[in-house]
């Protein structure tokens, strides 16, 4: 797997609004892998703010994403990432040779309460743990 200049693999999580799934995935990867992985998230049509139910669901497991803001997906972000993961939201990354592309089929937490977001949060954690085992094992 190609690595960033610092020797770390880099991952980009992409979702349309960059307000729920991609933010939770980025937070889990940062929380679980620490500085072993470079983490980015973005969206093709970023929302105004991170989904409050996603913020609450992550807070329940000790991960604070309240200061995060949705960011726009750029070609540069894709070029700078080794792995680009879309979140089952119909978004597509610009395709470049040598990158790995994955699509994680996840329910959309938009407009849902925290009860509906918890299982999505937990499913993302399992997927992120598998990703870490593959790209940045201890």
mmCIF file of C-alpha atoms in Angstrom:
data_model
loop_
_atom_site.group_PDB
_atom_site.id
_atom_site.type_symbol
_atom_site.label_atom_id
_atom_site.label_comp_id
_atom_site.label_asym_id
_atom_site.label_seq_id
_atom_site.Cartn_x
_atom_site.Cartn_y
_atom_site.Cartn_z
ATOM 1 C CA UNK A 1 0.000 0.000 0.000
ATOM 2 C CA UNK A 2 1.388 3.444 -0.880
ATOM 3 C CA UNK A 3 1.976 5.697 2.055
ATOM 4 C CA UNK A 4 2.089 9.411 2.661
ATOM 5 C CA UNK A 5 5.488 11.103 2.880
ATOM 6 C CA UNK A 6 5.427 10.674 6.673
ATOM 7 C CA UNK A 7 5.229 6.911 6.133
ATOM 8 C CA UNK A 8 1.608 6.646 7.271
ATOM 9 C CA UNK A 9 -1.255 5.302 5.184
ATOM 10 C CA UNK A 10 -3.930 7.932 4.546
ATOM 11 C CA UNK A 11 -7.689 7.439 4.371
ATOM 12 C CA UNK A 12 -10.407 9.717 2.987
ATOM 13 C CA UNK A 13 -14.037 9.136 4.028
ATOM 14 C CA UNK A 14 -16.584 10.600 1.613
ATOM 15 C CA UNK A 15 -20.298 11.215 2.080
ATOM 16 C CA UNK A 16 -22.556 13.727 0.325
ATOM 17 C CA UNK A 17 -22.993 16.102 3.297
ATOM 18 C CA UNK A 18 -19.884 15.101 5.325
ATOM 19 C CA UNK A 19 -22.100 15.515 8.374
ATOM 20 C CA UNK A 20 -22.802 12.001 9.713
ATOM 21 C CA UNK A 21 -21.282 8.732 8.503
ATOM 22 C CA UNK A 22 -18.020 10.141 7.157
ATOM 23 C CA UNK A 23 -17.499 12.270 10.274
ATOM 24 C CA UNK A 24 -18.124 9.286 12.571
ATOM 25 C CA UNK A 25 -15.787 7.095 10.490
ATOM 26 C CA UNK A 26 -13.016 9.700 10.533
ATOM 27 C CA UNK A 27 -13.405 10.135 14.290
ATOM 28 C CA UNK A 28 -13.309 6.369 14.914
ATOM 29 C CA UNK A 29 -10.195 5.967 12.762
ATOM 30 C CA UNK A 30 -8.431 8.831 14.540
ATOM 31 C CA UNK A 31 -9.551 7.512 17.951
ATOM 32 C CA UNK A 32 -8.582 3.881 17.314
ATOM 33 C CA UNK A 33 -5.443 4.254 15.178
ATOM 34 C CA UNK A 34 -4.050 7.430 16.722
ATOM 35 C CA UNK A 35 -1.231 8.883 14.685
ATOM 36 C CA UNK A 36 -0.621 5.649 12.721
ATOM 37 C CA UNK A 37 -3.034 6.800 9.992
ATOM 38 C CA UNK A 38 -3.677 10.152 8.325
ATOM 39 C CA UNK A 39 -7.437 10.780 8.277
ATOM 40 C CA UNK A 40 -9.581 13.058 6.093
ATOM 41 C CA UNK A 41 -13.300 13.356 5.455
ATOM 42 C CA UNK A 42 -15.243 15.377 2.903
ATOM 43 C CA UNK A 43 -18.493 15.619 0.963
ATOM 44 C CA UNK A 44 -19.619 16.637 -2.519
ATOM 45 C CA UNK A 45 -22.323 18.920 -1.048
ATOM 46 C CA UNK A 46 -21.170 19.567 2.539
ATOM 47 C CA UNK A 47 -23.836 20.403 5.103
ATOM 48 C CA UNK A 48 -23.787 23.420 7.380
ATOM 49 C CA UNK A 49 -22.885 21.428 10.484
ATOM 50 C CA UNK A 50 -22.215 17.925 11.735
ATOM 51 C CA UNK A 51 -25.416 15.983 12.503
ATOM 52 C CA UNK A 52 -26.241 16.587 16.212
ATOM 53 C CA UNK A 53 -27.362 12.952 16.626
ATOM 54 C CA UNK A 54 -23.966 11.792 15.301
ATOM 55 C CA UNK A 55 -22.207 14.152 17.720
ATOM 56 C CA UNK A 56 -24.317 12.772 20.605
ATOM 57 C CA UNK A 57 -23.837 9.119 19.588
ATOM 58 C CA UNK A 58 -20.051 9.554 19.424
ATOM 59 C CA UNK A 59 -20.003 11.459 22.722
ATOM 60 C CA UNK A 60 -21.631 8.407 24.359
ATOM 61 C CA UNK A 61 -18.528 6.360 23.475
ATOM 62 C CA UNK A 62 -16.085 9.060 24.555
ATOM 63 C CA UNK A 63 -15.301 10.543 21.129
ATOM 64 C CA UNK A 64 -15.911 14.281 20.696
ATOM 65 C CA UNK A 65 -16.736 15.422 17.153
ATOM 66 C CA UNK A 66 -18.570 18.596 18.197
ATOM 67 C CA UNK A 67 -15.826 20.857 16.808
ATOM 68 C CA UNK A 68 -15.760 19.191 13.363
ATOM 69 C CA UNK A 69 -17.147 20.972 10.309
ATOM 70 C CA UNK A 70 -18.249 19.497 6.980
ATOM 71 C CA UNK A 71 -15.634 20.003 4.254
ATOM 72 C CA UNK A 72 -15.936 19.996 0.468
ATOM 73 C CA UNK A 73 -14.485 17.066 -1.476
ATOM 74 C CA UNK A 74 -11.488 18.155 -3.555
ATOM 75 C CA UNK A 75 -9.421 16.357 -6.163
ATOM 76 C CA UNK A 76 -6.378 17.167 -4.006
ATOM 77 C CA UNK A 77 -7.860 15.306 -1.010
ATOM 78 C CA UNK A 78 -8.369 12.210 -3.148
ATOM 79 C CA UNK A 79 -4.884 12.459 -4.668
ATOM 80 C CA UNK A 80 -3.362 12.756 -1.177
ATOM 81 C CA UNK A 81 -5.158 9.633 0.127
ATOM 82 C CA UNK A 82 -4.216 5.976 -0.261
ATOM 83 C CA UNK A 83 -7.710 4.665 0.487
ATOM 84 C CA UNK A 84 -10.952 6.462 -0.461
ATOM 85 C CA UNK A 85 -14.082 5.143 1.246
ATOM 86 C CA UNK A 86 -17.565 6.214 0.220
ATOM 87 C CA UNK A 87 -20.358 5.518 2.683
ATOM 88 C CA UNK A 88 -23.167 4.074 0.562
ATOM 89 C CA UNK A 89 -24.478 7.535 -0.259
ATOM 90 C CA UNK A 90 -24.122 7.465 -4.028
ATOM 91 C CA UNK A 91 -21.110 9.773 -3.923
ATOM 92 C CA UNK A 92 -18.198 9.064 -6.213
ATOM 93 C CA UNK A 93 -14.586 10.077 -5.796
ATOM 94 C CA UNK A 94 -12.499 11.149 -8.763
ATOM 95 C CA UNK A 95 -10.629 7.965 -9.726
ATOM 96 C CA UNK A 96 -6.843 7.924 -9.841
ATOM 97 C CA UNK A 97 -4.600 4.933 -10.531
ATOM 98 C CA UNK A 98 -2.956 3.347 -7.529
ATOM 99 C CA UNK A 99 -5.687 4.335 -5.064
ATOM 100 C CA UNK A 100 -7.915 1.862 -3.301
ATOM 101 C CA UNK A 101 -11.661 2.558 -3.397
ATOM 102 C CA UNK A 102 -14.197 1.006 -1.034
ATOM 103 C CA UNK A 103 -17.916 1.612 -0.558
ATOM 104 C CA UNK A 104 -19.363 0.888 2.862
ATOM 105 C CA UNK A 105 -23.152 0.443 2.606
ATOM 106 C CA UNK A 106 -24.480 2.257 5.672
ATOM 107 C CA UNK A 107 -27.877 3.652 6.627
ATOM 108 C CA UNK A 108 -28.146 7.437 6.465
ATOM 109 C CA UNK A 109 -28.324 9.034 9.928
ATOM 110 C CA UNK A 110 -29.690 12.325 8.510
ATOM 111 C CA UNK A 111 -32.861 13.362 10.285
ATOM 112 C CA UNK A 112 -32.640 10.395 12.681
ATOM 113 C CA UNK A 113 -32.518 10.529 16.449
ATOM 114 C CA UNK A 114 -29.582 9.248 18.454
ATOM 115 C CA UNK A 115 -31.326 5.855 18.938
ATOM 116 C CA UNK A 116 -31.202 5.275 15.162
ATOM 117 C CA UNK A 117 -27.625 6.556 14.891
ATOM 118 C CA UNK A 118 -26.132 4.241 17.556
ATOM 119 C CA UNK A 119 -26.241 1.064 15.402
ATOM 120 C CA UNK A 120 -24.711 2.993 12.470
ATOM 121 C CA UNK A 121 -21.968 4.279 14.798
ATOM 122 C CA UNK A 122 -21.283 0.728 16.013
ATOM 123 C CA UNK A 123 -21.254 -0.703 12.473
ATOM 124 C CA UNK A 124 -18.773 1.982 11.396
ATOM 125 C CA UNK A 125 -16.519 1.100 14.352
ATOM 126 C CA UNK A 126 -16.371 -2.562 13.251
ATOM 127 C CA UNK A 127 -15.564 -1.545 9.665
ATOM 128 C CA UNK A 128 -12.870 0.877 10.850
ATOM 129 C CA UNK A 129 -11.313 -1.784 13.107
ATOM 130 C CA UNK A 130 -11.082 -4.105 10.085
ATOM 131 C CA UNK A 131 -9.521 -1.328 8.016
ATOM 132 C CA UNK A 132 -6.918 -0.594 10.707
ATOM 133 C CA UNK A 133 -5.994 -4.294 10.933
ATOM 134 C CA UNK A 134 -5.351 -4.226 7.201
ATOM 135 C CA UNK A 135 -3.541 -0.916 6.634
ATOM 136 C CA UNK A 136 -1.961 -0.025 9.996
ATOM 137 C CA UNK A 137 -1.612 -3.073 12.220
ATOM 138 C CA UNK A 138 0.295 -2.575 15.455
#
